[in-house]
Amino acid sequence: MSLTNNYHIAVPTAFHENEDLNVDATLEHIRFLKKLGVNSVLLCASTGEQHSLNLSEKIELVENLERLDVSSDFEILFGISSIRQIEAKQLASKISRVPQISSVLIGYPPYILPTQKEALNYTTSIIERVNKQAVIYNNTLRTGFDLSIQSYKDLIDNHYISGIKEAGNPQKISELNEVIDSPLIYFAGGEKELEKKICLGYNGLSSIAGNLYPLEVKQWFDSLLKKEDTQDYNLLKNKIDKLFEDSPLPLIKNEISIIENINFGICRTPLGN
């Protein structure tokens, strides 16, 4: 079964003031978004401070998702990425037994710069264990690694890939559309240059600003896909621009605490210093 939502909100992970994981506040924010009409969320990716979480913390998040009590049509994506492949495989095995998770977002490890072959083997080892559809996440700025067009094609031809989140070179989406026949969701990573990315072939949004303006961002995104200009979104775009003027996560977490009346806490330092 393919993903049914081309719009999800990349939710932050909540932490207590001592930087310990706060599962309760993380889940409370997801419940709040769901009540507003959001149909899909992404946990434990870049916005969720993926690489600040150790394996046991990620597993704790996974194990508590049943507490959300959501219907089967509410899509939860969960990020898997690790410098240690063995830990990524352990997390994938855990996720495979959790029905609340619809799909995984497979990211590449930072700093270590795997070869294309090593990255393919890493991705395959996760997919074989997770037994769920996957979205491939390529974010060269954060990892230093860039998945090639051929590697993308090899993965899509041989595995159940339902989407791609290309946060590196947006031009790759145009290239992929020329060599791949499978219908895929191409997720933009955040709202920056969203209009330009849609013109290049992006048809999905992994939203950051949606944590604060979930329905407004979706309405704007849908209007861009339909090439409609019947409504003025300048006010929303100004809010989004202001959000990204500085490090957005500390601001988002503070606003979540105020708007939703929950103690969403802080970022793990050095974020928020």
PDB file of C-alpha atoms in Angstrom:
ATOM      1  CA  MET A   1       0.000   0.000   0.000  1.00  0.00           C
ATOM      2  CA  SER A   2       1.480   3.364  -1.058  1.00  0.00           C
ATOM      3  CA  LEU A   3       1.485   6.508   1.015  1.00  0.00           C
ATOM      4  CA  THR A   4      -1.782   8.383   0.580  1.00  0.00           C
ATOM      5  CA  ASN A   5      -0.608  11.770   1.877  1.00  0.00           C
ATOM      6  CA  ASN A   6       1.774  14.010  -0.030  1.00  0.00           C
ATOM      7  CA  TYR A   7       1.848  16.445   2.904  1.00  0.00           C
ATOM      8  CA  HIS A   8       3.152  15.622   6.346  1.00  0.00           C
ATOM      9  CA  ILE A   9       4.461  17.653   9.238  1.00  0.00           C
ATOM     10  CA  ALA A  10       7.999  16.962  10.413  1.00  0.00           C
ATOM     11  CA  VAL A  11       7.450  17.213  14.158  1.00  0.00           C
ATOM     12  CA  PRO A  12      10.191  18.143  16.621  1.00  0.00           C
ATOM     13  CA  THR A  13      11.098  15.886  19.509  1.00  0.00           C
ATOM     14  CA  ALA A  14      10.353  17.342  22.941  1.00  0.00           C
ATOM     15  CA  PHE A  15      13.017  17.425  25.645  1.00  0.00           C
ATOM     16  CA  HIS A  16      12.915  18.308  29.323  1.00  0.00           C
ATOM     17  CA  GLU A  17      15.008  21.198  30.659  1.00  0.00           C
ATOM     18  CA  ASN A  18      17.794  18.721  31.491  1.00  0.00           C
ATOM     19  CA  GLU A  19      17.672  17.571  27.811  1.00  0.00           C
ATOM     20  CA  ASP A  20      16.126  14.175  28.641  1.00  0.00           C
ATOM     21  CA  LEU A  21      13.609  12.833  26.136  1.00  0.00           C
ATOM     22  CA  ASN A  22      10.012  13.961  26.756  1.00  0.00           C
ATOM     23  CA  VAL A  23       7.787  11.380  25.083  1.00  0.00           C
ATOM     24  CA  ASP A  24       4.549  12.725  26.577  1.00  0.00           C
ATOM     25  CA  ALA A  25       4.931  16.229  25.130  1.00  0.00           C
ATOM     26  CA  THR A  26       5.993  14.842  21.745  1.00  0.00           C
ATOM     27  CA  LEU A  27       2.829  12.741  21.545  1.00  0.00           C
ATOM     28  CA  GLU A  28       0.668  15.602  22.833  1.00  0.00           C
ATOM     29  CA  HIS A  29       1.809  17.812  19.956  1.00  0.00           C
ATOM     30  CA  ILE A  30       0.902  15.086  17.451  1.00  0.00           C
ATOM     31  CA  ARG A  31      -2.555  14.755  19.029  1.00  0.00           C
ATOM     32  CA  PHE A  32      -3.003  18.514  18.734  1.00  0.00           C
ATOM     33  CA  LEU A  33      -2.132  18.450  15.027  1.00  0.00           C
ATOM     34  CA  LYS A  34      -4.463  15.526  14.425  1.00  0.00           C
ATOM     35  CA  LYS A  35      -7.372  17.366  16.066  1.00  0.00           C
ATOM     36  CA  LEU A  36      -6.779  20.225  13.644  1.00  0.00           C
ATOM     37  CA  GLY A  37      -7.154  17.842  10.697  1.00  0.00           C
ATOM     38  CA  VAL A  38      -3.555  16.866   9.952  1.00  0.00           C
ATOM     39  CA  ASN A  39      -3.403  13.365   8.435  1.00  0.00           C
ATOM     40  CA  SER A  40       0.311  12.575   8.495  1.00  0.00           C
ATOM     41  CA  VAL A  41       3.387  13.303  10.619  1.00  0.00           C
ATOM     42  CA  LEU A  42       7.080  12.480  10.466  1.00  0.00           C
ATOM     43  CA  LEU A  43       8.991  11.718  13.659  1.00  0.00           C
ATOM     44  CA  CYS A  44      12.693  11.456  14.338  1.00  0.00           C
ATOM     45  CA  ALA A  45      14.129  13.123  11.251  1.00  0.00           C
ATOM     46  CA  SER A  46      16.127  16.360  10.963  1.00  0.00           C
ATOM     47  CA  THR A  47      13.438  18.460  12.657  1.00  0.00           C
ATOM     48  CA  GLY A  48      13.184  15.738  15.286  1.00  0.00           C
ATOM     49  CA  GLU A  49      16.928  16.087  15.970  1.00  0.00           C
ATOM     50  CA  GLN A  50      17.533  12.551  14.701  1.00  0.00           C
ATOM     51  CA  HIS A  51      21.244  12.359  15.429  1.00  0.00           C
ATOM     52  CA  SER A  52      20.959  13.713  18.965  1.00  0.00           C
ATOM     53  CA  LEU A  53      18.871  10.662  19.913  1.00  0.00           C
ATOM     54  CA  ASN A  54      20.508   7.402  20.897  1.00  0.00           C
ATOM     55  CA  LEU A  55      19.064   4.042  19.898  1.00  0.00           C
ATOM     56  CA  SER A  56      17.260   3.443  23.190  1.00  0.00           C
ATOM     57  CA  GLU A  57      15.549   6.848  22.960  1.00  0.00           C
ATOM     58  CA  LYS A  58      14.397   6.146  19.411  1.00  0.00           C
ATOM     59  CA  ILE A  59      13.019   2.775  20.493  1.00  0.00           C
ATOM     60  CA  GLU A  60      11.250   4.442  23.421  1.00  0.00           C
ATOM     61  CA  LEU A  61       9.507   6.789  20.992  1.00  0.00           C
ATOM     62  CA  VAL A  62       8.525   3.884  18.745  1.00  0.00           C
ATOM     63  CA  GLU A  63       7.157   1.826  21.628  1.00  0.00           C
ATOM     64  CA  ASN A  64       4.969   4.685  22.844  1.00  0.00           C
ATOM     65  CA  LEU A  65       3.260   5.395  19.522  1.00  0.00           C
ATOM     66  CA  GLU A  66       0.419   3.023  20.402  1.00  0.00           C
ATOM     67  CA  ARG A  67      -0.608   5.595  23.017  1.00  0.00           C
ATOM     68  CA  LEU A  68      -1.652   7.969  20.237  1.00  0.00           C
ATOM     69  CA  ASP A  69      -4.753   5.868  19.578  1.00  0.00           C
ATOM     70  CA  VAL A  70      -5.022   6.997  15.950  1.00  0.00           C
ATOM     71  CA  SER A  71      -7.039   5.447  13.141  1.00  0.00           C
ATOM     72  CA  SER A  72      -5.392   3.318  10.473  1.00  0.00           C
ATOM     73  CA  ASP A  73      -5.625   6.113   7.891  1.00  0.00           C
ATOM     74  CA  PHE A  74      -3.435   8.433   9.998  1.00  0.00           C
ATOM     75  CA  GLU A  75       0.041   8.052   8.495  1.00  0.00           C
ATOM     76  CA  ILE A  76       3.106   8.098  10.718  1.00  0.00           C
ATOM     77  CA  LEU A  77       6.550   8.129   9.129  1.00  0.00           C
ATOM     78  CA  PHE A  78       9.582   7.430  11.314  1.00  0.00           C
ATOM     79  CA  GLY A  79      13.161   8.372  10.504  1.00  0.00           C
ATOM     80  CA  ILE A  80      15.953   5.812  10.446  1.00  0.00           C
ATOM     81  CA  SER A  81      19.526   7.029  10.147  1.00  0.00           C
ATOM     82  CA  SER A  82      22.674   6.141  12.018  1.00  0.00           C
ATOM     83  CA  ILE A  83      26.433   6.245  11.710  1.00  0.00           C
ATOM     84  CA  ARG A  84      26.274   2.605  12.829  1.00  0.00           C
ATOM     85  CA  GLN A  85      24.405   0.380  10.376  1.00  0.00           C
ATOM     86  CA  ILE A  86      23.879  -2.271  13.052  1.00  0.00           C
ATOM     87  CA  GLU A  87      21.846   0.219  15.119  1.00  0.00           C
ATOM     88  CA  ALA A  88      19.819   1.302  12.081  1.00  0.00           C
ATOM     89  CA  LYS A  89      18.976  -2.366  11.476  1.00  0.00           C
ATOM     90  CA  GLN A  90      17.960  -2.854  15.113  1.00  0.00           C
ATOM     91  CA  LEU A  91      15.616   0.128  14.904  1.00  0.00           C
ATOM     92  CA  ALA A  92      14.188  -1.152  11.613  1.00  0.00           C
ATOM     93  CA  SER A  93      13.455  -4.535  13.182  1.00  0.00           C
ATOM     94  CA  LYS A  94      11.650  -2.810  16.052  1.00  0.00           C
ATOM     95  CA  ILE A  95       9.600  -0.628  13.701  1.00  0.00           C
ATOM     96  CA  SER A  96       8.576  -3.657  11.628  1.00  0.00           C
ATOM     97  CA  ARG A  97       6.445  -4.810  14.575  1.00  0.00           C
ATOM     98  CA  VAL A  98       4.668  -1.486  15.124  1.00  0.00           C
ATOM     99  CA  PRO A  99       1.451  -1.169  13.089  1.00  0.00           C
ATOM    100  CA  GLN A 100       1.077   2.554  13.822  1.00  0.00           C
ATOM    101  CA  ILE A 101       4.073   3.327  11.583  1.00  0.00           C
ATOM    102  CA  SER A 102       3.137   3.436   7.896  1.00  0.00           C
ATOM    103  CA  SER A 103       6.536   4.160   6.397  1.00  0.00           C
ATOM    104  CA  VAL A 104      10.155   4.902   7.236  1.00  0.00           C
ATOM    105  CA  LEU A 105      12.311   7.774   6.089  1.00  0.00           C
ATOM    106  CA  ILE A 106      15.797   6.396   5.460  1.00  0.00           C
ATOM    107  CA  GLY A 107      18.522   8.984   5.844  1.00  0.00           C
ATOM    108  CA  TYR A 108      22.262   8.627   5.406  1.00  0.00           C
ATOM    109  CA  PRO A 109      24.866   8.876   8.174  1.00  0.00           C
ATOM    110  CA  PRO A 110      26.683  12.180   8.640  1.00  0.00           C
ATOM    111  CA  TYR A 111      30.437  12.694   8.538  1.00  0.00           C
ATOM    112  CA  ILE A 112      31.622   9.207   7.492  1.00  0.00           C
ATOM    113  CA  LEU A 113      31.037   9.683   3.717  1.00  0.00           C
ATOM    114  CA  PRO A 114      30.081   6.180   2.553  1.00  0.00           C
ATOM    115  CA  THR A 115      30.630   5.162  -1.059  1.00  0.00           C
ATOM    116  CA  GLN A 116      27.591   4.701  -3.294  1.00  0.00           C
ATOM    117  CA  LYS A 117      27.924   0.920  -2.912  1.00  0.00           C
ATOM    118  CA  GLU A 118      28.142   1.176   0.865  1.00  0.00           C
ATOM    119  CA  ALA A 119      25.113   3.474   0.935  1.00  0.00           C
ATOM    120  CA  LEU A 120      23.107   1.046  -1.208  1.00  0.00           C
ATOM    121  CA  ASN A 121      23.977  -1.858   1.085  1.00  0.00           C
ATOM    122  CA  TYR A 122      23.080   0.271   4.122  1.00  0.00           C
ATOM    123  CA  THR A 123      19.692   1.189   2.623  1.00  0.00           C
ATOM    124  CA  THR A 124      18.937  -2.366   1.536  1.00  0.00           C
ATOM    125  CA  SER A 125      19.762  -3.773   4.965  1.00  0.00           C
ATOM    126  CA  ILE A 126      17.204  -1.417   6.533  1.00  0.00           C
ATOM    127  CA  ILE A 127      14.480  -2.086   3.962  1.00  0.00           C
ATOM    128  CA  GLU A 128      14.863  -5.853   4.313  1.00  0.00           C
ATOM    129  CA  ARG A 129      14.245  -5.637   8.058  1.00  0.00           C
ATOM    130  CA  VAL A 130      11.582  -2.965   8.292  1.00  0.00           C
ATOM    131  CA  ASN A 131       9.027  -4.647   6.017  1.00  0.00           C
ATOM    132  CA  LYS A 132       7.368  -1.296   5.296  1.00  0.00           C
ATOM    133  CA  GLN A 133       7.444   1.116   2.412  1.00  0.00           C
ATOM    134  CA  ALA A 134      10.320   3.582   2.482  1.00  0.00           C
ATOM    135  CA  VAL A 135      11.057   7.180   1.599  1.00  0.00           C
ATOM    136  CA  ILE A 136      14.691   7.857   0.687  1.00  0.00           C
ATOM    137  CA  TYR A 137      16.107  11.004   2.304  1.00  0.00           C
ATOM    138  CA  ASN A 138      19.127  12.622   0.657  1.00  0.00           C
ATOM    139  CA  ASN A 139      20.381  15.705   2.505  1.00  0.00           C
ATOM    140  CA  THR A 140      23.877  16.499   1.312  1.00  0.00           C
ATOM    141  CA  LEU A 141      24.194  19.704   3.333  1.00  0.00           C
ATOM    142  CA  ARG A 142      23.710  17.838   6.614  1.00  0.00           C
ATOM    143  CA  THR A 143      25.563  14.607   5.811  1.00  0.00           C
ATOM    144  CA  GLY A 144      28.233  15.453   3.233  1.00  0.00           C
ATOM    145  CA  PHE A 145      27.017  12.437   1.224  1.00  0.00           C
ATOM    146  CA  ASP A 146      25.108  12.718  -2.056  1.00  0.00           C
ATOM    147  CA  LEU A 147      23.112   9.760  -3.389  1.00  0.00           C
ATOM    148  CA  SER A 148      23.622   9.500  -7.142  1.00  0.00           C
ATOM    149  CA  ILE A 149      20.892   9.240  -9.768  1.00  0.00           C
ATOM    150  CA  GLN A 150      22.020   5.691 -10.563  1.00  0.00           C
ATOM    151  CA  SER A 151      21.850   4.709  -6.889  1.00  0.00           C
ATOM    152  CA  TYR A 152      18.367   6.174  -6.648  1.00  0.00           C
ATOM    153  CA  LYS A 153      17.367   4.170  -9.710  1.00  0.00           C
ATOM    154  CA  ASP A 154      18.866   0.942  -8.351  1.00  0.00           C
ATOM    155  CA  LEU A 155      16.924   1.312  -5.097  1.00  0.00           C
ATOM    156  CA  ILE A 156      13.640   2.188  -6.775  1.00  0.00           C
ATOM    157  CA  ASP A 157      13.938  -0.638  -9.306  1.00  0.00           C
ATOM    158  CA  ASN A 158      14.605  -3.263  -6.650  1.00  0.00           C
ATOM    159  CA  HIS A 159      12.738  -2.157  -3.523  1.00  0.00           C
ATOM    160  CA  TYR A 160       9.404  -0.798  -2.404  1.00  0.00           C
ATOM    161  CA  ILE A 161      10.157   2.917  -2.431  1.00  0.00           C
ATOM    162  CA  SER A 162       7.107   5.173  -2.241  1.00  0.00           C
ATOM    163  CA  GLY A 163       8.826   8.531  -2.043  1.00  0.00           C
ATOM    164  CA  ILE A 164      11.990  10.597  -2.143  1.00  0.00           C
ATOM    165  CA  LYS A 165      12.939  13.534   0.056  1.00  0.00           C
ATOM    166  CA  GLU A 166      15.676  15.270  -1.893  1.00  0.00           C
ATOM    167  CA  ALA A 167      17.027  18.115   0.233  1.00  0.00           C
ATOM    168  CA  GLY A 168      20.279  18.437  -1.687  1.00  0.00           C
ATOM    169  CA  ASN A 169      20.085  19.380  -5.357  1.00  0.00           C
ATOM    170  CA  PRO A 170      16.480  20.119  -6.437  1.00  0.00           C
ATOM    171  CA  GLN A 171      17.470  19.629 -10.093  1.00  0.00           C
ATOM    172  CA  LYS A 172      17.760  15.905  -9.358  1.00  0.00           C
ATOM    173  CA  ILE A 173      13.982  15.571  -9.353  1.00  0.00           C
ATOM    174  CA  SER A 174      13.824  16.557 -13.015  1.00  0.00           C
ATOM    175  CA  GLU A 175      16.577  14.044 -13.788  1.00  0.00           C
ATOM    176  CA  LEU A 176      14.847  11.284 -11.814  1.00  0.00           C
ATOM    177  CA  ASN A 177      11.581  11.864 -13.643  1.00  0.00           C
ATOM    178  CA  GLU A 178      13.388  11.130 -16.894  1.00  0.00           C
ATOM    179  CA  VAL A 179      14.769   7.741 -15.813  1.00  0.00           C
ATOM    180  CA  ILE A 180      12.141   6.396 -13.394  1.00  0.00           C
ATOM    181  CA  ASP A 181       8.743   5.092 -14.414  1.00  0.00           C
ATOM    182  CA  SER A 182       7.349   4.383 -10.936  1.00  0.00           C
ATOM    183  CA  PRO A 183       4.906   6.966  -9.529  1.00  0.00           C
ATOM    184  CA  LEU A 184       6.621   8.529  -6.526  1.00  0.00           C
ATOM    185  CA  ILE A 185       6.031  11.329  -4.064  1.00  0.00           C
ATOM    186  CA  TYR A 186       8.903  13.810  -4.271  1.00  0.00           C
ATOM    187  CA  PHE A 187       8.982  15.585  -0.909  1.00  0.00           C
ATOM    188  CA  ALA A 188      10.446  19.050  -0.516  1.00  0.00           C
ATOM    189  CA  GLY A 189      12.257  19.328   2.806  1.00  0.00           C
ATOM    190  CA  GLY A 190      10.656  22.417   4.328  1.00  0.00           C
ATOM    191  CA  GLU A 191       9.127  25.510   2.772  1.00  0.00           C
ATOM    192  CA  LYS A 192      12.246  27.259   1.462  1.00  0.00           C
ATOM    193  CA  GLU A 193      11.989  27.918  -2.299  1.00  0.00           C
ATOM    194  CA  LEU A 194       8.859  25.764  -2.413  1.00  0.00           C
ATOM    195  CA  GLU A 195       7.454  27.414  -5.547  1.00  0.00           C
ATOM    196  CA  LYS A 196      10.700  26.784  -7.431  1.00  0.00           C
ATOM    197  CA  LYS A 197      10.848  23.162  -6.294  1.00  0.00           C
ATOM    198  CA  ILE A 198       7.301  22.448  -7.428  1.00  0.00           C
ATOM    199  CA  CYS A 199       8.206  23.797 -10.867  1.00  0.00           C
ATOM    200  CA  LEU A 200      11.057  21.256 -10.921  1.00  0.00           C
ATOM    201  CA  GLY A 201       8.699  18.342 -10.224  1.00  0.00           C
ATOM    202  CA  TYR A 202       8.303  18.152  -6.443  1.00  0.00           C
ATOM    203  CA  ASN A 203       4.786  17.025  -5.560  1.00  0.00           C
ATOM    204  CA  GLY A 204       5.062  16.515  -1.790  1.00  0.00           C
ATOM    205  CA  LEU A 205       5.973  18.584   1.249  1.00  0.00           C
ATOM    206  CA  SER A 206       7.692  17.576   4.465  1.00  0.00           C
ATOM    207  CA  SER A 207       6.621  20.668   6.351  1.00  0.00           C
ATOM    208  CA  ILE A 208       8.476  22.417   9.150  1.00  0.00           C
ATOM    209  CA  ALA A 209       6.327  25.550   9.380  1.00  0.00           C
ATOM    210  CA  GLY A 210       3.277  23.285   9.534  1.00  0.00           C
ATOM    211  CA  ASN A 211       4.041  22.707  13.205  1.00  0.00           C
ATOM    212  CA  LEU A 212       2.724  26.229  13.779  1.00  0.00           C
ATOM    213  CA  TYR A 213       0.514  26.823  10.727  1.00  0.00           C
ATOM    214  CA  PRO A 214      -0.561  23.314   9.675  1.00  0.00           C
ATOM    215  CA  LEU A 215      -3.716  24.027   7.696  1.00  0.00           C
ATOM    216  CA  GLU A 216      -2.493  27.299   6.213  1.00  0.00           C
ATOM    217  CA  VAL A 217       0.688  25.689   4.872  1.00  0.00           C
ATOM    218  CA  LYS A 218      -1.269  22.799   3.379  1.00  0.00           C
ATOM    219  CA  GLN A 219      -3.691  25.185   1.679  1.00  0.00           C
ATOM    220  CA  TRP A 220      -0.796  27.164   0.217  1.00  0.00           C
ATOM    221  CA  PHE A 221       0.986  23.988  -0.894  1.00  0.00           C
ATOM    222  CA  ASP A 222      -2.160  22.614  -2.554  1.00  0.00           C
ATOM    223  CA  SER A 223      -2.691  25.910  -4.372  1.00  0.00           C
ATOM    224  CA  LEU A 224       0.862  25.760  -5.731  1.00  0.00           C
ATOM    225  CA  LEU A 225       0.343  22.217  -7.007  1.00  0.00           C
ATOM    226  CA  LYS A 226      -2.880  23.272  -8.728  1.00  0.00           C
ATOM    227  CA  LYS A 227      -1.242  26.467 -10.041  1.00  0.00           C
ATOM    228  CA  GLU A 228      -3.968  28.551  -8.430  1.00  0.00           C
ATOM    229  CA  ASP A 229      -3.393  32.194  -7.545  1.00  0.00           C
ATOM    230  CA  THR A 230      -6.853  33.043  -6.247  1.00  0.00           C
ATOM    231  CA  GLN A 231      -5.623  33.772  -2.715  1.00  0.00           C
ATOM    232  CA  ASP A 232      -2.882  35.968  -1.315  1.00  0.00           C
ATOM    233  CA  TYR A 233      -0.450  33.961   0.820  1.00  0.00           C
ATOM    234  CA  ASN A 234       2.011  36.794   1.447  1.00  0.00           C
ATOM    235  CA  LEU A 235       1.147  36.999   5.152  1.00  0.00           C
ATOM    236  CA  LEU A 236       1.868  33.283   5.595  1.00  0.00           C
ATOM    237  CA  LYS A 237       5.051  33.501   3.540  1.00  0.00           C
ATOM    238  CA  ASN A 238       6.253  36.418   5.671  1.00  0.00           C
ATOM    239  CA  LYS A 239       5.673  34.320   8.805  1.00  0.00           C
ATOM    240  CA  ILE A 240       7.627  31.450   7.265  1.00  0.00           C
ATOM    241  CA  ASP A 241      10.483  33.749   6.221  1.00  0.00           C
ATOM    242  CA  LYS A 242      10.678  35.093   9.771  1.00  0.00           C
ATOM    243  CA  LEU A 243      10.729  31.538  11.120  1.00  0.00           C
ATOM    244  CA  PHE A 244      13.818  30.727   9.057  1.00  0.00           C
ATOM    245  CA  GLU A 245      15.696  33.966   9.778  1.00  0.00           C
ATOM    246  CA  ASP A 246      17.487  32.205  12.619  1.00  0.00           C
ATOM    247  CA  SER A 247      17.655  28.628  13.902  1.00  0.00           C
ATOM    248  CA  PRO A 248      13.971  27.636  13.516  1.00  0.00           C
ATOM    249  CA  LEU A 249      13.713  24.766  16.002  1.00  0.00           C
ATOM    250  CA  PRO A 250      14.060  26.760  19.252  1.00  0.00           C
ATOM    251  CA  LEU A 251      11.405  29.191  18.023  1.00  0.00           C
ATOM    252  CA  ILE A 252       9.071  26.394  16.918  1.00  0.00           C
ATOM    253  CA  LYS A 253       9.359  24.619  20.266  1.00  0.00           C
ATOM    254  CA  ASN A 254       8.690  27.822  22.177  1.00  0.00           C
ATOM    255  CA  GLU A 255       5.625  28.589  20.049  1.00  0.00           C
ATOM    256  CA  ILE A 256       4.289  25.033  20.458  1.00  0.00           C
ATOM    257  CA  SER A 257       4.502  25.456  24.233  1.00  0.00           C
ATOM    258  CA  ILE A 258       2.551  28.734  24.078  1.00  0.00           C
ATOM    259  CA  ILE A 259      -0.066  27.800  21.475  1.00  0.00           C
ATOM    260  CA  GLU A 260      -0.794  24.307  22.783  1.00  0.00           C
ATOM    261  CA  ASN A 261      -0.254  25.036  26.476  1.00  0.00           C
ATOM    262  CA  ILE A 262       2.226  22.191  26.914  1.00  0.00           C
ATOM    263  CA  ASN A 263       5.806  22.231  28.162  1.00  0.00           C
ATOM    264  CA  PHE A 264       7.531  21.240  24.930  1.00  0.00           C
ATOM    265  CA  GLY A 265      10.893  22.161  26.360  1.00  0.00           C
ATOM    266  CA  ILE A 266      14.145  23.044  24.666  1.00  0.00           C
ATOM    267  CA  CYS A 267      16.519  21.829  21.987  1.00  0.00           C
ATOM    268  CA  ARG A 268      19.578  19.872  22.915  1.00  0.00           C
ATOM    269  CA  THR A 269      22.530  22.229  22.955  1.00  0.00           C
ATOM    270  CA  PRO A 270      24.260  23.635  21.020  1.00  0.00           C
ATOM    271  CA  LEU A 271      20.896  24.312  19.329  1.00  0.00           C
ATOM    272  CA  GLY A 272      19.209  27.113  21.229  1.00  0.00           C
ATOM    273  CA  ASN A 273      22.422  28.389  22.859  1.00  0.00           C
TER     274      ASN A 273
END
